[in-house]
mmCIF file of C-alpha atoms in Angstrom:
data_model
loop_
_atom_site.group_PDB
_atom_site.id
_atom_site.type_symbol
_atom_site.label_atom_id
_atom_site.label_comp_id
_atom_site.label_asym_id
_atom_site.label_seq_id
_atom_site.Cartn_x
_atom_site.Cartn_y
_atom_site.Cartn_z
ATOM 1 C CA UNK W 1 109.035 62.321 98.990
ATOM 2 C CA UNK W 2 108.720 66.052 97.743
ATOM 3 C CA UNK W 3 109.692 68.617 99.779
ATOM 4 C CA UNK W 4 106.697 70.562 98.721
ATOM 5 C CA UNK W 5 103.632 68.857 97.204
ATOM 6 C CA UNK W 6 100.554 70.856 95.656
ATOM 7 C CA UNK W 7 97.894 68.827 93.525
ATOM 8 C CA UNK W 8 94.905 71.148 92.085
ATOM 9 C CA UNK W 9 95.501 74.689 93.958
ATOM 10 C CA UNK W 10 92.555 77.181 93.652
ATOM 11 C CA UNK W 11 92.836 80.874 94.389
ATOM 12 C CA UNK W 12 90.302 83.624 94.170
ATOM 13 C CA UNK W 13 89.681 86.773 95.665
ATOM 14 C CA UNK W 14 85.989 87.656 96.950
ATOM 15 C CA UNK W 15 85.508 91.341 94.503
ATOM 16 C CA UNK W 16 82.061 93.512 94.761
ATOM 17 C CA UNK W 17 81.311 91.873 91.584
ATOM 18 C CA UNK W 18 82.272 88.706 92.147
ATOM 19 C CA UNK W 19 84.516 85.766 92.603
ATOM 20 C CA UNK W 20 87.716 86.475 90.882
ATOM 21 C CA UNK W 21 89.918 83.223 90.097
ATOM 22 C CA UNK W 22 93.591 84.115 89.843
ATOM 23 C CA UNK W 23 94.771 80.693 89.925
ATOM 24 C CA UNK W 24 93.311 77.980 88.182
ATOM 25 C CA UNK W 25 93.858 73.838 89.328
ATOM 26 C CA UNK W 26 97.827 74.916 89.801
ATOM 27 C CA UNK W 27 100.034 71.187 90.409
ATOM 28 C CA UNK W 28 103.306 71.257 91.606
ATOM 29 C CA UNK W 29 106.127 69.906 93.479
ATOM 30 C CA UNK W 30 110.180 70.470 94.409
ATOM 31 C CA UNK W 31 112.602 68.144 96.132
ATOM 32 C CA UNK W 32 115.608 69.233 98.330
ATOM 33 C CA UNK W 33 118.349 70.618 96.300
ATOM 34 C CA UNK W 34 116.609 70.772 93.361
ATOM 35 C CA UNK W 35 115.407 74.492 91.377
ATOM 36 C CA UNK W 36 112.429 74.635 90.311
ATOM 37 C CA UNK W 37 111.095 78.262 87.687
ATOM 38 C CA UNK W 38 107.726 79.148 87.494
ATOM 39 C CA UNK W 39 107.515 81.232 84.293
ATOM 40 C CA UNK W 40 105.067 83.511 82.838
ATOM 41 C CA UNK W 41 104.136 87.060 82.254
ATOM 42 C CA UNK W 42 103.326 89.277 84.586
ATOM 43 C CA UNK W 43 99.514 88.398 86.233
ATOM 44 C CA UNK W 44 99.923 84.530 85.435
ATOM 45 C CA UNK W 45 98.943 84.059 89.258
ATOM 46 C CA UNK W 46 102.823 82.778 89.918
ATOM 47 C CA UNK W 47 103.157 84.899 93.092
ATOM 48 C CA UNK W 48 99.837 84.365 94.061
ATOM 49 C CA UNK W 49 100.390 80.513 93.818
ATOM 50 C CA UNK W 50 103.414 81.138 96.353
ATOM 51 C CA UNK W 51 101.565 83.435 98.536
ATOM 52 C CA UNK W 52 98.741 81.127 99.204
ATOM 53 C CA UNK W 53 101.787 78.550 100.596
ATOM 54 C CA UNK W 54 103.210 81.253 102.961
ATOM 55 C CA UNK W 55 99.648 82.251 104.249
ATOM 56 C CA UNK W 56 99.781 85.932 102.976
ATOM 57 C CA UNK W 57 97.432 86.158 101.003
ATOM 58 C CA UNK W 58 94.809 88.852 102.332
ATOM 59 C CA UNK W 59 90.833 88.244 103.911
ATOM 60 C CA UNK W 60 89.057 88.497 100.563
ATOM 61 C CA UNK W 61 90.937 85.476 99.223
ATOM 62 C CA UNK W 62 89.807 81.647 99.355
ATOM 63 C CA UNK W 63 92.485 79.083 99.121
ATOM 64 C CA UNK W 64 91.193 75.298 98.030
ATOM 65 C CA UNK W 65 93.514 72.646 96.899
ATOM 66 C CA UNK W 66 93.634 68.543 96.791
ATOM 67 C CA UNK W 67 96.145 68.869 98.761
ATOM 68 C CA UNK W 68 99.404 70.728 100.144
ATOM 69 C CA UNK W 69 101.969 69.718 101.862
ATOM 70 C CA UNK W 70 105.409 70.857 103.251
ATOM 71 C CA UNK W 71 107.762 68.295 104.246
ATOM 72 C CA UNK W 72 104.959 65.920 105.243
ATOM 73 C CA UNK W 73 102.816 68.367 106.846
ATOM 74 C CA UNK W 74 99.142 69.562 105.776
ATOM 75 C CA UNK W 75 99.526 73.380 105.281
ATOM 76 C CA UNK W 76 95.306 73.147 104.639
ATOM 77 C CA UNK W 77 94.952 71.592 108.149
ATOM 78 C CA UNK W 78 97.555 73.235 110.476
ATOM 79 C CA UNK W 79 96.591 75.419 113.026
ATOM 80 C CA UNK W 80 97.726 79.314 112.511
ATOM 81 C CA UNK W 81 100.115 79.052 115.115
ATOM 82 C CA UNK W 82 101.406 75.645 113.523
ATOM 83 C CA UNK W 83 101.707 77.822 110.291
ATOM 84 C CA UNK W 84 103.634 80.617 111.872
ATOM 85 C CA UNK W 85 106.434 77.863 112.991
ATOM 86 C CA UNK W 86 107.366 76.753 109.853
ATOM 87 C CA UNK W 87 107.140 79.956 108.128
ATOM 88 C CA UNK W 88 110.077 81.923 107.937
ATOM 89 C CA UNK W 89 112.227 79.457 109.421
ATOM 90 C CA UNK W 90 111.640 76.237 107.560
ATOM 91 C CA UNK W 91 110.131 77.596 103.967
ATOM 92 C CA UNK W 92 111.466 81.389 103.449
ATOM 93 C CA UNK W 93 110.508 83.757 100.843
ATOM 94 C CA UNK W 94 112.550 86.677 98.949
ATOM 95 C CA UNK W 95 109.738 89.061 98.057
ATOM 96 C CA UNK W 96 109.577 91.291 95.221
ATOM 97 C CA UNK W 97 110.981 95.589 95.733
ATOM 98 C CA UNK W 98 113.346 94.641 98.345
ATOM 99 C CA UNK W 99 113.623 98.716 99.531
ATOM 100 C CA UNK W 100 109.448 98.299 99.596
ATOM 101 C CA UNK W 101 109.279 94.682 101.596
ATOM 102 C CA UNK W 102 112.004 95.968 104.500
ATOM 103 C CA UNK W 103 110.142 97.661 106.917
ATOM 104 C CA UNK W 104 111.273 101.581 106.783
ATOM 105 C CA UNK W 105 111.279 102.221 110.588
ATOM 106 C CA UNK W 106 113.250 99.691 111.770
ATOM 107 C CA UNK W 107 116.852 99.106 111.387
ATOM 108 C CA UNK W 108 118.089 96.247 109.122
ATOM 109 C CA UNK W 109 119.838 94.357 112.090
ATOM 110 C CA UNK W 110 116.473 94.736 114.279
ATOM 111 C CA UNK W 111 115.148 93.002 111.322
ATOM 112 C CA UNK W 112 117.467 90.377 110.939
ATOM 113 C CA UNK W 113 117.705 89.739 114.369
ATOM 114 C CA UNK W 114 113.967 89.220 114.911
ATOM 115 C CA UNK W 115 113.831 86.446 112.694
ATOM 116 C CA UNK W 116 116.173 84.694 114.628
ATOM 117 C CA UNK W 117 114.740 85.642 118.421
ATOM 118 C CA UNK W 118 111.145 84.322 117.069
ATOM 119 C CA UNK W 119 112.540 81.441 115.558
ATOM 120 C CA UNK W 120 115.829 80.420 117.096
ATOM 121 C CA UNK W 121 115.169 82.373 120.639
ATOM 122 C CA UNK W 122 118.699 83.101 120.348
ATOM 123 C CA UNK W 123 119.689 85.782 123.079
ATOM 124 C CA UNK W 124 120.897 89.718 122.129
ATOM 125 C CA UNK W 125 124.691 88.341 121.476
ATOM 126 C CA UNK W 126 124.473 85.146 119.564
ATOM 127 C CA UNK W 127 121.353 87.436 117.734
ATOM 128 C CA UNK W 128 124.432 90.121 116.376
ATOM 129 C CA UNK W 129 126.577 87.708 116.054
ATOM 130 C CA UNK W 130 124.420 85.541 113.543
ATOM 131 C CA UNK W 131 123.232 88.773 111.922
ATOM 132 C CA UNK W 132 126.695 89.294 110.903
ATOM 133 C CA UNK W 133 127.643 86.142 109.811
ATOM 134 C CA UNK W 134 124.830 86.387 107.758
ATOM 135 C CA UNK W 135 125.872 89.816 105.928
ATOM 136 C CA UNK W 136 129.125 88.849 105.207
ATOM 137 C CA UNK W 137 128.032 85.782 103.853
ATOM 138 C CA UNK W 138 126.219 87.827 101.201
ATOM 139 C CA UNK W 139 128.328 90.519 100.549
ATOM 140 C CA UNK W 140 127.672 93.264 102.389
ATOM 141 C CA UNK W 141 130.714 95.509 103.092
ATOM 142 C CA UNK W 142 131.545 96.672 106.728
ATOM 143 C CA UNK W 143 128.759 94.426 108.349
ATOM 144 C CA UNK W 144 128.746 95.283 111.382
ATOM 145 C CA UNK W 145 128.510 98.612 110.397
ATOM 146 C CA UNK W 146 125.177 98.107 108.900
ATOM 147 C CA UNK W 147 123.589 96.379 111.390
ATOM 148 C CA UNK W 148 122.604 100.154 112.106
ATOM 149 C CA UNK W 149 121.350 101.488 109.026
ATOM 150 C CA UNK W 150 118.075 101.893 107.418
ATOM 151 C CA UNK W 151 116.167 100.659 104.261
ATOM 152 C CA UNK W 152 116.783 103.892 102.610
ATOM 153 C CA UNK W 153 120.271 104.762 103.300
ATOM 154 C CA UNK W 154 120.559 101.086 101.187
ATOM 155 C CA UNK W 155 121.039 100.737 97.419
ATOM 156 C CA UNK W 156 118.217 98.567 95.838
ATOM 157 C CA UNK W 157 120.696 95.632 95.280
ATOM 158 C CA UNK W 158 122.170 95.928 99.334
ATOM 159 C CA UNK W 159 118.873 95.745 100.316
ATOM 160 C CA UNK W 160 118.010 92.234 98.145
ATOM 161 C CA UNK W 161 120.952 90.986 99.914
ATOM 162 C CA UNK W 162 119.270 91.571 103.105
ATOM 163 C CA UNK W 163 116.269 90.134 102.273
ATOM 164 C CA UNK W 164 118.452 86.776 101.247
ATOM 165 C CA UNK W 165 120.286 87.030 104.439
ATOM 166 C CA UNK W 166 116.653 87.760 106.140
ATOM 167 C CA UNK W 167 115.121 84.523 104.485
ATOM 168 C CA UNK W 168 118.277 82.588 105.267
ATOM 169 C CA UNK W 169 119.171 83.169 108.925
ATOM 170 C CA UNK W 170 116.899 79.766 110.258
ATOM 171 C CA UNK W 171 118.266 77.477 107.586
ATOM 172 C CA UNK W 172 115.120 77.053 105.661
ATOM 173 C CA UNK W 173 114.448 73.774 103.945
ATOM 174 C CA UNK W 174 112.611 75.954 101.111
ATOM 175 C CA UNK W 175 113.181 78.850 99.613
ATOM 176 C CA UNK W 176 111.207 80.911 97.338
ATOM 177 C CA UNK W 177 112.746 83.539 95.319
ATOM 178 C CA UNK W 178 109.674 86.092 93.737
ATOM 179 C CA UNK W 179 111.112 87.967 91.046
ATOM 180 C CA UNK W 180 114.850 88.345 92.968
ATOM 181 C CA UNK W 181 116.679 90.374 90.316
ATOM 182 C CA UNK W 182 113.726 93.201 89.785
ATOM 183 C CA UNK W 183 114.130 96.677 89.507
ATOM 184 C CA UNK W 184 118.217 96.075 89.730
ATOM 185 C CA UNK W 185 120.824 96.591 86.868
ATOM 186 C CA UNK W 186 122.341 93.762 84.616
ATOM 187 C CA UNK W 187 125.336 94.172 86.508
ATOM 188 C CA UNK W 188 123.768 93.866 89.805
ATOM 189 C CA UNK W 189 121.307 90.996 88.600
ATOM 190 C CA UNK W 190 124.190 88.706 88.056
ATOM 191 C CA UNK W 191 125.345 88.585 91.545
ATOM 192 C CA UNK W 192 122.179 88.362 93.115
ATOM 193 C CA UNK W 193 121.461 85.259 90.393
ATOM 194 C CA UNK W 194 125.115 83.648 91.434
ATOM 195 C CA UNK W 195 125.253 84.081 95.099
ATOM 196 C CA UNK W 196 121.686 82.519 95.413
ATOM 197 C CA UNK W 197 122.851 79.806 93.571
ATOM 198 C CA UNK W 198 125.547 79.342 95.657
ATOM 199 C CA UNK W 199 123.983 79.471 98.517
ATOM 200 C CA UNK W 200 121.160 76.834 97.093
ATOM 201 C CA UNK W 201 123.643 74.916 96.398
ATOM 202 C CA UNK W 202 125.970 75.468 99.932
ATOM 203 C CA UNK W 203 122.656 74.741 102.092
ATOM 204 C CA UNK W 204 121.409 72.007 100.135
ATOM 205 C CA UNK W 205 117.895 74.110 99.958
ATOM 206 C CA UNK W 206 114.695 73.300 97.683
ATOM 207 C CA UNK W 207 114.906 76.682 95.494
ATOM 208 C CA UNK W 208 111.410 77.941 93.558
ATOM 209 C CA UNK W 209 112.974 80.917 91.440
ATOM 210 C CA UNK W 210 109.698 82.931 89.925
ATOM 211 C CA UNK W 211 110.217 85.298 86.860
ATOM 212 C CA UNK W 212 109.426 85.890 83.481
ATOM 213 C CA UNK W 213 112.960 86.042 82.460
ATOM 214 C CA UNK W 214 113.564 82.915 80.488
ATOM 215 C CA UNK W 215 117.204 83.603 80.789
ATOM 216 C CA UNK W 216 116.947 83.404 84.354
ATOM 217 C CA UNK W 217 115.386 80.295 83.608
ATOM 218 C CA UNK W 218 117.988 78.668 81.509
ATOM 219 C CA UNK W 219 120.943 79.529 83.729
ATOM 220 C CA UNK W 220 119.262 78.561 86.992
ATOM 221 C CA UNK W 221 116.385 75.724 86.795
ATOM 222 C CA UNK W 222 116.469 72.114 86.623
ATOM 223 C CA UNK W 223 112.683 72.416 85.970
ATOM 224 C CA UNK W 224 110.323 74.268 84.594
ATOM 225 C CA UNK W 225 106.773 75.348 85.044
ATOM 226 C CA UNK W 226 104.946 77.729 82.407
ATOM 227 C CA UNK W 227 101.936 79.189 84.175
ATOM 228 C CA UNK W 228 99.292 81.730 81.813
ATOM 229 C CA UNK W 229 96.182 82.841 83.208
ATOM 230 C CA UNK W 230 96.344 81.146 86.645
ATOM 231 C CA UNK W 231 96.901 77.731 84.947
ATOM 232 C CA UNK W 232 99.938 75.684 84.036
ATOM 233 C CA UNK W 233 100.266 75.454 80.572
ATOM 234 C CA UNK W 234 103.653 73.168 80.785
ATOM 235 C CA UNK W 235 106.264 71.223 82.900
ATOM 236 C CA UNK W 236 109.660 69.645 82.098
ATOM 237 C CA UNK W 237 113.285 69.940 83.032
ATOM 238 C CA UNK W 238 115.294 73.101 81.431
ATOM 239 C CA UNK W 239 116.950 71.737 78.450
ATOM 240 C CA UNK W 240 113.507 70.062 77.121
ATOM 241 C CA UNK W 241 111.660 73.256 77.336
ATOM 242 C CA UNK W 242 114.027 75.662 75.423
ATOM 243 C CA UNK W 243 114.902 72.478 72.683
ATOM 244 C CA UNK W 244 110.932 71.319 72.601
ATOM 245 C CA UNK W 245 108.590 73.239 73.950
ATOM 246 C CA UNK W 246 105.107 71.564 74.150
ATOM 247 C CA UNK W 247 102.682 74.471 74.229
ATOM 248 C CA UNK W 248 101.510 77.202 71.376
ATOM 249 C CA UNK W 249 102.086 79.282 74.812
ATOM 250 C CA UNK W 250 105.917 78.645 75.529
ATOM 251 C CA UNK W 251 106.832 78.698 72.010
ATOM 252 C CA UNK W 252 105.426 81.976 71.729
ATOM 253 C CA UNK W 253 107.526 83.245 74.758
ATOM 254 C CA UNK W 254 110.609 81.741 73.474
ATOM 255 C CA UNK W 255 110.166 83.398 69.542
ATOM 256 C CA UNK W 256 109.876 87.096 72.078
ATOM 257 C CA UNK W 257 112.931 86.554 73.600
ATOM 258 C CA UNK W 258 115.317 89.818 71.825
ATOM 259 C CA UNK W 259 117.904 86.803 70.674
ATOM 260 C CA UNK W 260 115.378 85.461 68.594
ATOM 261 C CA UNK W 261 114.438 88.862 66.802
ATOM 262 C CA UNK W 262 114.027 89.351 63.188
ATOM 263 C CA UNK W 263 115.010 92.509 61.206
ATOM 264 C CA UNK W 264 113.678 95.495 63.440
ATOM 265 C CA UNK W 265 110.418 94.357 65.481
ATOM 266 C CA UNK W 266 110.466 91.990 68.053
ATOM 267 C CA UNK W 267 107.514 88.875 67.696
ATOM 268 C CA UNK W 268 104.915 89.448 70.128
ATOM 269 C CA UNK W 269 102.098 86.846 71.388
ATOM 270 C CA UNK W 270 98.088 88.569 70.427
ATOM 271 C CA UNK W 271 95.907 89.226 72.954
ATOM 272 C CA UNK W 272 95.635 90.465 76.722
ATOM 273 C CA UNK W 273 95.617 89.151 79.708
ATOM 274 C CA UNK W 274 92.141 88.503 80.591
ATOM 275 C CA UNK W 275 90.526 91.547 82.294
ATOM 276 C CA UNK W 276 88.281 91.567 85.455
ATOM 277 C CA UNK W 277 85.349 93.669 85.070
ATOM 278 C CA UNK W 278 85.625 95.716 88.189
ATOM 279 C CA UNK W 279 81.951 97.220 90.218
ATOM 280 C CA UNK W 280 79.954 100.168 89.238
ATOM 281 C CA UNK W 281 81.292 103.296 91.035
ATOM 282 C CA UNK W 282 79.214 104.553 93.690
ATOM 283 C CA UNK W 283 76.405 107.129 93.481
ATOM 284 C CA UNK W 284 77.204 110.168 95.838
ATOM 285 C CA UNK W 285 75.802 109.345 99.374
ATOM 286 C CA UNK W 286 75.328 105.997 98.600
ATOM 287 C CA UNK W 287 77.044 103.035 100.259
ATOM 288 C CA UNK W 288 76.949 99.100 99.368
#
């Protein structure tokens, strides 16, 4: 049975003009231990799809699907407070700007730490304890140390590594990586790519790794799902996609990648993304 099952997910947001859908009859699933890349350029609804399975997605949007399930369980018919059990602790999620998703005020072992007294109800001392386990397990220096510090007094790639430690402290079943290696350098992007594949690997987790980096996607996935406009263009494992793609869509991404230039221009794909016409601004005085 898959770990996470989705057949025919339906997003859209409620707009002054309008129903906006952002994704479009998505179908997916991922088994323990197995990686699964969602792939496509930014606005392809990929972290909306991922959102809408976490329960984060704001008021104005509307959430329909076939069905949904997590481990057995009907995420469409669960209660809130049902909801707020498993996630966090049983399906985690790295978000993107780690610096931006950490709160600012609060200390990075406070954070930590509240994970595991929500989830776990472990007391203050097995709470530090754990929280430092946890940093040294992904490479922060001095640990303990930085149970005490802030967001900002973090680089951009210590502060991914807290929000890995963050999403791993309950042992999730699931995890879901949105765009993990953003906004970091190459150098820096490697080790976040390895030690989340070892720890995949260590915990025996069901990974979903989203980007639009295919070489993310070759070095990580075992399969692979090319979304474009809210709807999934393609599926299969790694090595089929990259030998034989399927779709005029996925080709096209693979002739962009910079290996696959020719002379001094890179090949692009025509078009735009489709645009949402957005409402009328308002007269002065007047209100809708």
């Amino acid at each position: 049975m898959a770990l996470l099952d989705i057949q025919n997910l339906v997003v859209e947001f409620q707009t002054a003009t309008g129903w906006f859908r952002a994704v479009d009859g998505i179908t997916l699933s991922v088994h323990e231990r197995e990686v699964l890349a969602i792939v496509g350029e930014s606005g392809s609804g990929k972290s909306v799809s991922m959102l809408a399975v976490m329960g984060l997605l704001p008021w104005t949007a509307k959430v329909t699907a076939d069905r949904m399930t997590f481990a057995g369980q009907d995420l469409l018919k669960i209660t809130p407070a049902e909801r707020r059990r498993i996630i966090g602790k049983d399906v985690a999620m790295i978000f993107q700007e780690p610096v931006a998703s950490l709160n600012p005020c609060f200390t990075v072992g406070f954070q930590i730490e509240e994970t595991l007294r929500l989830h776990l109800k472990m007391d203050r001392k097995a709470r530090r304890a754990r929280a430092i386990e946890l940093l040294t397990q992904v490479g922060i220096p001095d640990p303990a140390a930085r149970l005490a510090a802030y967001p900002h007094q973090m680089s951009g790639g210590q502060c991914q590594r807290v929000m890995i430690a963050m999403a791993l402290s309950c042992n999730p079943k699931l995890l879901i990586a949105d765009e993990p290696t953003t906004a970091l350098d190459v150098t820096i992007q490697n080790q976040i790519l390895e030690l989340l594949m070892r720890l995949q690997a260590e915990h025996g987790m069901g990974l979903i790794m989203i980007t639009h980096n295919m070489g993310v996607v070759a070095e990580t996935a075992d399969r692979v799902i090319v979304q474009y406009k809210g709807r999934k263009m393609e599926e299969a494992d790694v090595l089929s996609l990259f030998e034989n793609p399927q779709s005029n869509y996925t080709r096209a991404l693979l002739s962009a990648l910079p290996e696959n230039a020719v002379g001094d221009r890179l090949p692009t794909i025509a078009g735009l993304m489709e645009e949402f016409t957005p409402a009328p601004a308002l007269a002065s005085g007047e209100t809708r």
